[in-house]
Amino acid sequence: MKRRSIYAFIALFLVIPLGFFTKFYKGREADWVNNSLCGVFYEIFWCLVLFLIFRKLKPVTIALIVFFTTSLIEFTQLWKPVFLEVLRSNFFVRTVIGNSFAWTDFIYYIIGSFIGLGVIMLIGRIAQE
């Protein structure tokens, strides 16, 4: 396994628990953490996954693909057909595709994509040393 993959997996092992923590957090500002901050970790997660799968894509391309794809998914939350509502009743599916549209989520998608971009650029740089 190449060094960049090892570092990407390490980053995923840090990001995944943090992302789930934001969904289960019950303290101060829990609503914001559960429904908005989690979007940052969602973007970072997908940047790392694409970085692992598509080795030849440039980090900027990965971040843009993640941002635009998750933005499209956000818009699908305005669509409420029965089959999607059934899928959204499952925690893991709801975590991936969401269940309620919010314009403010795009702010967190932008932030998460920029952080994801920084993380995968850092991994690429460290792996080359």
PDB file of N, CA, C and O in Angstrom, residues 5 17 21-22 29-30 32 37 41 61 63 66-68 77 83 87-88 91 93-94 100 105 107 111 124 129:
ATOM      1  N   SER A   5      -1.987   6.401   0.565  1.00  0.00           N
ATOM      2  CA  SER A   5      -3.183   5.654   0.971  1.00  0.00           C
ATOM      3  C   SER A   5      -3.192   5.438   2.479  1.00  0.00           C
ATOM      4  O   SER A   5      -4.241   5.560   3.120  1.00  0.00           O
ATOM      5  N   PRO A  17     -15.056   9.151  13.120  1.00  0.00           N
ATOM      6  CA  PRO A  17     -15.610   9.297  14.475  1.00  0.00           C
ATOM      7  C   PRO A  17     -16.023  10.740  14.790  1.00  0.00           C
ATOM      8  O   PRO A  17     -17.030  10.969  15.454  1.00  0.00           O
ATOM      9  N   PHE A  21     -19.639  11.834  15.868  1.00  0.00           N
ATOM     10  CA  PHE A  21     -19.772  12.588  17.117  1.00  0.00           C
ATOM     11  C   PHE A  21     -20.689  13.790  16.918  1.00  0.00           C
ATOM     12  O   PHE A  21     -21.528  14.083  17.770  1.00  0.00           O
ATOM     13  N   THR A  22     -20.548  14.480  15.793  1.00  0.00           N
ATOM     14  CA  THR A  22     -21.392  15.655  15.560  1.00  0.00           C
ATOM     15  C   THR A  22     -22.864  15.275  15.434  1.00  0.00           C
ATOM     16  O   THR A  22     -23.735  16.089  15.734  1.00  0.00           O
ATOM     17  N   GLU A  29     -25.250  24.062  22.033  1.00  0.00           N
ATOM     18  CA  GLU A  29     -25.376  24.264  20.580  1.00  0.00           C
ATOM     19  C   GLU A  29     -25.538  22.948  19.816  1.00  0.00           C
ATOM     20  O   GLU A  29     -25.082  22.818  18.671  1.00  0.00           O
ATOM     21  N   ALA A  30     -26.171  21.978  20.441  1.00  0.00           N
ATOM     22  CA  ALA A  30     -26.326  20.644  19.836  1.00  0.00           C
ATOM     23  C   ALA A  30     -27.031  20.708  18.484  1.00  0.00           C
ATOM     24  O   ALA A  30     -26.646  19.988  17.557  1.00  0.00           O
ATOM     25  N   TRP A  32     -26.977  23.047  16.215  1.00  0.00           N
ATOM     26  CA  TRP A  32     -26.030  23.514  15.201  1.00  0.00           C
ATOM     27  C   TRP A  32     -24.989  22.439  14.890  1.00  0.00           C
ATOM     28  O   TRP A  32     -24.684  22.176  13.720  1.00  0.00           O
ATOM     29  N   LEU A  37     -22.589  21.754  11.537  1.00  0.00           N
ATOM     30  CA  LEU A  37     -21.156  21.458  11.621  1.00  0.00           C
ATOM     31  C   LEU A  37     -20.829  20.095  11.021  1.00  0.00           C
ATOM     32  O   LEU A  37     -19.770  19.914  10.421  1.00  0.00           O
ATOM     33  N   PHE A  41     -17.463  17.757   8.182  1.00  0.00           N
ATOM     34  CA  PHE A  41     -16.842  16.432   8.222  1.00  0.00           C
ATOM     35  C   PHE A  41     -17.325  15.546   7.072  1.00  0.00           C
ATOM     36  O   PHE A  41     -16.574  14.714   6.567  1.00  0.00           O
ATOM     37  N   THR A  61      -9.819  19.256  -8.235  1.00  0.00           N
ATOM     38  CA  THR A  61     -10.914  18.577  -8.944  1.00  0.00           C
ATOM     39  C   THR A  61     -11.732  17.742  -7.965  1.00  0.00           C
ATOM     40  O   THR A  61     -12.968  17.756  -8.019  1.00  0.00           O
ATOM     41  N   ALA A  63     -12.109  18.215  -4.696  1.00  0.00           N
ATOM     42  CA  ALA A  63     -12.885  19.109  -3.831  1.00  0.00           C
ATOM     43  C   ALA A  63     -14.096  19.684  -4.575  1.00  0.00           C
ATOM     44  O   ALA A  63     -15.187  19.781  -4.005  1.00  0.00           O
ATOM     45  N   VAL A  66     -16.748  16.913  -5.030  1.00  0.00           N
ATOM     46  CA  VAL A  66     -17.432  16.675  -3.754  1.00  0.00           C
ATOM     47  C   VAL A  66     -18.411  17.805  -3.465  1.00  0.00           C
ATOM     48  O   VAL A  66     -19.575  17.557  -3.121  1.00  0.00           O
ATOM     49  N   PHE A  67     -17.969  19.044  -3.610  1.00  0.00           N
ATOM     50  CA  PHE A  67     -18.864  20.177  -3.322  1.00  0.00           C
ATOM     51  C   PHE A  67     -20.105  20.150  -4.216  1.00  0.00           C
ATOM     52  O   PHE A  67     -21.229  20.275  -3.733  1.00  0.00           O
ATOM     53  N   PHE A  68     -19.916  19.993  -5.516  1.00  0.00           N
ATOM     54  CA  PHE A  68     -21.060  20.034  -6.427  1.00  0.00           C
ATOM     55  C   PHE A  68     -21.977  18.816  -6.253  1.00  0.00           C
ATOM     56  O   PHE A  68     -23.196  18.949  -6.332  1.00  0.00           O
ATOM     57  N   GLN A  77     -33.147  17.017  -1.281  1.00  0.00           N
ATOM     58  CA  GLN A  77     -33.895  16.997  -0.029  1.00  0.00           C
ATOM     59  C   GLN A  77     -35.208  17.777  -0.132  1.00  0.00           C
ATOM     60  O   GLN A  77     -36.084  17.641   0.720  1.00  0.00           O
ATOM     61  N   PHE A  83     -40.510   6.631  -1.768  1.00  0.00           N
ATOM     62  CA  PHE A  83     -39.337   5.749  -1.699  1.00  0.00           C
ATOM     63  C   PHE A  83     -38.152   6.433  -1.024  1.00  0.00           C
ATOM     64  O   PHE A  83     -37.408   5.801  -0.272  1.00  0.00           O
ATOM     65  N   LEU A  87     -36.261   5.453   2.563  1.00  0.00           N
ATOM     66  CA  LEU A  87     -34.802   5.350   2.684  1.00  0.00           C
ATOM     67  C   LEU A  87     -34.276   6.269   3.785  1.00  0.00           C
ATOM     68  O   LEU A  87     -33.412   5.882   4.569  1.00  0.00           O
ATOM     69  N   ARG A  88     -34.818   7.475   3.845  1.00  0.00           N
ATOM     70  CA  ARG A  88     -34.357   8.447   4.842  1.00  0.00           C
ATOM     71  C   ARG A  88     -34.717   8.051   6.265  1.00  0.00           C
ATOM     72  O   ARG A  88     -34.192   8.627   7.212  1.00  0.00           O
ATOM     73  N   PHE A  91     -30.994   5.562   9.618  1.00  0.00           N
ATOM     74  CA  PHE A  91     -29.997   6.522  10.086  1.00  0.00           C
ATOM     75  C   PHE A  91     -28.835   6.697   9.113  1.00  0.00           C
ATOM     76  O   PHE A  91     -28.434   7.814   8.800  1.00  0.00           O
ATOM     77  N   VAL A  93     -28.575   5.993   5.870  1.00  0.00           N
ATOM     78  CA  VAL A  93     -28.990   6.615   4.602  1.00  0.00           C
ATOM     79  C   VAL A  93     -29.255   8.102   4.826  1.00  0.00           C
ATOM     80  O   VAL A  93     -28.816   8.953   4.049  1.00  0.00           O
ATOM     81  N   ARG A  94     -29.941   8.423   5.918  1.00  0.00           N
ATOM     82  CA  ARG A  94     -30.229   9.826   6.241  1.00  0.00           C
ATOM     83  C   ARG A  94     -28.929  10.607   6.439  1.00  0.00           C
ATOM     84  O   ARG A  94     -28.816  11.763   6.056  1.00  0.00           O
ATOM     85  N   SER A 100     -33.548  17.199   5.205  1.00  0.00           N
ATOM     86  CA  SER A 100     -34.184  18.515   5.153  1.00  0.00           C
ATOM     87  C   SER A 100     -33.227  19.530   4.518  1.00  0.00           C
ATOM     88  O   SER A 100     -32.056  19.602   4.866  1.00  0.00           O
ATOM     89  N   ASP A 105     -26.510  25.103   4.738  1.00  0.00           N
ATOM     90  CA  ASP A 105     -25.623  23.935   4.616  1.00  0.00           C
ATOM     91  C   ASP A 105     -24.518  24.163   3.591  1.00  0.00           C
ATOM     92  O   ASP A 105     -23.421  23.619   3.731  1.00  0.00           O
ATOM     93  N   ILE A 107     -22.692  26.693   3.167  1.00  0.00           N
ATOM     94  CA  ILE A 107     -21.538  27.319   3.829  1.00  0.00           C
ATOM     95  C   ILE A 107     -20.621  26.238   4.387  1.00  0.00           C
ATOM     96  O   ILE A 107     -19.402  26.277   4.208  1.00  0.00           O
ATOM     97  N   ILE A 111     -16.761  25.157   3.409  1.00  0.00           N
ATOM     98  CA  ILE A 111     -15.704  25.051   4.415  1.00  0.00           C
ATOM     99  C   ILE A 111     -15.104  23.647   4.421  1.00  0.00           C
ATOM    100  O   ILE A 111     -13.878  23.474   4.407  1.00  0.00           O
ATOM    101  N   GLY A 124      -0.710  14.397   0.074  1.00  0.00           N
ATOM    102  CA  GLY A 124       0.082  14.233  -1.149  1.00  0.00           C
ATOM    103  C   GLY A 124       1.510  14.740  -0.971  1.00  0.00           C
ATOM    104  O   GLY A 124       2.472  14.104  -1.405  1.00  0.00           O
ATOM    105  N   GLU A 129       7.558  12.930   0.440  1.00  0.00           N
ATOM    106  CA  GLU A 129       8.842  13.149   1.159  1.00  0.00           C
ATOM    107  C   GLU A 129       9.583  11.866   1.375  1.00  0.00           C
ATOM    108  O   GLU A 129       9.087  10.813   1.498  1.00  0.00           O
TER     109      GLU A 129
END
